[in-house]
Amino acid sequence: MATVALTAANFDEVTGKDGIVLVDFWASWCGPCVRFAPTYERSSEKHSEITFGKVDTEAEQALAAKFDIRSIPTIMAIRDGVVVFAQPGALPESALESLIEKVEQLDMGEVREQMSAHRKAAHSEPAKAETETAAAGRS
């Protein structure tokens, strides 16, 4: 399968579906990006069940900013609409294949439970800090 050009207009539609989407944030002037491209393309041909997308960070600066892309290439893995991996740096072919295997093996029910627990903890931390501050002020 060939790679898909991802833009602000189609990103949410492509990545929001069930299944795995790999995203390569790149630019034409980036040497490591250019060297990684054939590896990414070969992997896309091996894994027809996975969507391989590419975001040209020069043309899609707002999209790169949305994901706080500070170094390219950056590889992102999205499964069932959830970002499960993001890391800057070109991966060797074996590491890319290993990443795909790990994303395929994820228990998405468990991932969603962990995300929910993390959100709950993040929301309770400010309240806990306020309670502790108020208690300290009464001492």
PDB file of C-alpha atoms in Angstrom, residues 57-134:
ATOM      1  CA  THR A  57       5.686  19.601   8.225  1.00  0.00           C
ATOM      2  CA  GLU A  58       6.493  22.504   5.882  1.00  0.00           C
ATOM      3  CA  ALA A  59       3.084  22.389   4.194  1.00  0.00           C
ATOM      4  CA  GLU A  60       1.200  21.403   7.383  1.00  0.00           C
ATOM      5  CA  GLN A  61       2.782  23.603  10.036  1.00  0.00           C
ATOM      6  CA  ALA A  62      -0.424  23.865  12.069  1.00  0.00           C
ATOM      7  CA  LEU A  63      -0.730  20.069  12.200  1.00  0.00           C
ATOM      8  CA  ALA A  64       2.906  19.713  13.265  1.00  0.00           C
ATOM      9  CA  ALA A  65       2.315  22.344  15.964  1.00  0.00           C
ATOM     10  CA  LYS A  66      -0.844  20.571  17.170  1.00  0.00           C
ATOM     11  CA  PHE A  67       1.269  17.501  17.963  1.00  0.00           C
ATOM     12  CA  ASP A  68       4.217  19.554  19.254  1.00  0.00           C
ATOM     13  CA  ILE A  69       6.577  18.141  16.637  1.00  0.00           C
ATOM     14  CA  ARG A  70       9.981  19.636  17.416  1.00  0.00           C
ATOM     15  CA  SER A  71      12.245  17.181  15.620  1.00  0.00           C
ATOM     16  CA  ILE A  72      11.833  15.307  12.374  1.00  0.00           C
ATOM     17  CA  PRO A  73      11.366  12.683  11.362  1.00  0.00           C
ATOM     18  CA  THR A  74       8.907  11.839  14.108  1.00  0.00           C
ATOM     19  CA  ILE A  75       7.010   8.566  13.947  1.00  0.00           C
ATOM     20  CA  MET A  76       3.587   8.350  15.554  1.00  0.00           C
ATOM     21  CA  ALA A  77       1.443   5.236  15.940  1.00  0.00           C
ATOM     22  CA  ILE A  78      -2.314   5.598  16.337  1.00  0.00           C
ATOM     23  CA  ARG A  79      -4.551   2.649  17.076  1.00  0.00           C
ATOM     24  CA  ASP A  80      -8.334   2.920  17.098  1.00  0.00           C
ATOM     25  CA  GLY A  81      -8.041   6.704  17.209  1.00  0.00           C
ATOM     26  CA  VAL A  82      -5.640   6.743  20.186  1.00  0.00           C
ATOM     27  CA  VAL A  83      -2.021   7.912  19.919  1.00  0.00           C
ATOM     28  CA  VAL A  84      -0.088   5.033  21.458  1.00  0.00           C
ATOM     29  CA  PHE A  85       3.459   5.972  20.412  1.00  0.00           C
ATOM     30  CA  ALA A  86       5.340   9.043  19.262  1.00  0.00           C
ATOM     31  CA  GLN A  87       9.101   9.372  18.991  1.00  0.00           C
ATOM     32  CA  PRO A  88      11.477  11.536  17.005  1.00  0.00           C
ATOM     33  CA  GLY A  89      14.192   9.916  14.940  1.00  0.00           C
ATOM     34  CA  ALA A  90      14.401   7.680  11.919  1.00  0.00           C
ATOM     35  CA  LEU A  91      13.940   4.036  12.829  1.00  0.00           C
ATOM     36  CA  PRO A  92      15.888   1.199  11.284  1.00  0.00           C
ATOM     37  CA  GLU A  93      13.652  -1.256   9.445  1.00  0.00           C
ATOM     38  CA  SER A  94      13.861  -3.839  12.242  1.00  0.00           C
ATOM     39  CA  ALA A  95      12.790  -1.261  14.847  1.00  0.00           C
ATOM     40  CA  LEU A  96       9.867  -0.126  12.681  1.00  0.00           C
ATOM     41  CA  GLU A  97       8.738  -3.745  12.288  1.00  0.00           C
ATOM     42  CA  SER A  98       9.062  -4.258  16.054  1.00  0.00           C
ATOM     43  CA  LEU A  99       6.981  -1.125  16.690  1.00  0.00           C
ATOM     44  CA  ILE A 100       4.258  -2.399  14.366  1.00  0.00           C
ATOM     45  CA  GLU A 101       4.220  -5.753  16.138  1.00  0.00           C
ATOM     46  CA  LYS A 102       3.917  -4.105  19.573  1.00  0.00           C
ATOM     47  CA  VAL A 103       1.100  -1.810  18.433  1.00  0.00           C
ATOM     48  CA  GLU A 104      -0.752  -4.800  16.951  1.00  0.00           C
ATOM     49  CA  GLN A 105      -0.455  -6.659  20.283  1.00  0.00           C
ATOM     50  CA  LEU A 106      -1.778  -3.824  22.444  1.00  0.00           C
ATOM     51  CA  ASP A 107      -4.876  -4.510  24.519  1.00  0.00           C
ATOM     52  CA  MET A 108      -6.823  -1.364  23.678  1.00  0.00           C
ATOM     53  CA  GLY A 109      -9.284  -1.949  26.530  1.00  0.00           C
ATOM     54  CA  GLU A 110      -6.362  -1.803  28.936  1.00  0.00           C
ATOM     55  CA  VAL A 111      -4.932   1.274  27.177  1.00  0.00           C
ATOM     56  CA  ARG A 112      -8.264   3.089  27.533  1.00  0.00           C
ATOM     57  CA  GLU A 113      -8.504   2.108  31.221  1.00  0.00           C
ATOM     58  CA  GLN A 114      -5.007   3.505  31.844  1.00  0.00           C
ATOM     59  CA  MET A 115      -5.897   6.717  30.016  1.00  0.00           C
ATOM     60  CA  SER A 116      -9.058   7.088  32.078  1.00  0.00           C
ATOM     61  CA  ALA A 117      -7.169   6.496  35.334  1.00  0.00           C
ATOM     62  CA  HIS A 118      -4.526   9.016  34.281  1.00  0.00           C
ATOM     63  CA  ARG A 119      -7.185  11.636  33.485  1.00  0.00           C
ATOM     64  CA  LYS A 120      -8.907  11.059  36.828  1.00  0.00           C
ATOM     65  CA  ALA A 121      -5.591  11.385  38.679  1.00  0.00           C
ATOM     66  CA  ALA A 122      -4.734  14.563  36.785  1.00  0.00           C
ATOM     67  CA  HIS A 123      -8.106  16.094  37.654  1.00  0.00           C
ATOM     68  CA  SER A 124      -7.874  15.134  41.325  1.00  0.00           C
ATOM     69  CA  GLU A 125      -4.314  16.456  41.820  1.00  0.00           C
ATOM     70  CA  PRO A 126      -5.304  20.169  41.789  1.00  0.00           C
ATOM     71  CA  ALA A 127      -8.146  19.484  44.222  1.00  0.00           C
ATOM     72  CA  LYS A 128      -5.797  17.494  46.475  1.00  0.00           C
ATOM     73  CA  ALA A 129      -3.216  20.284  46.386  1.00  0.00           C
ATOM     74  CA  GLU A 130      -5.871  22.891  47.271  1.00  0.00           C
ATOM     75  CA  THR A 131      -7.065  20.769  50.206  1.00  0.00           C
ATOM     76  CA  GLU A 132      -3.507  20.310  51.462  1.00  0.00           C
ATOM     77  CA  THR A 133      -2.788  24.033  51.104  1.00  0.00           C
ATOM     78  CA  ALA A 134      -5.972  24.941  52.959  1.00  0.00           C
TER      79      ALA A 134
END
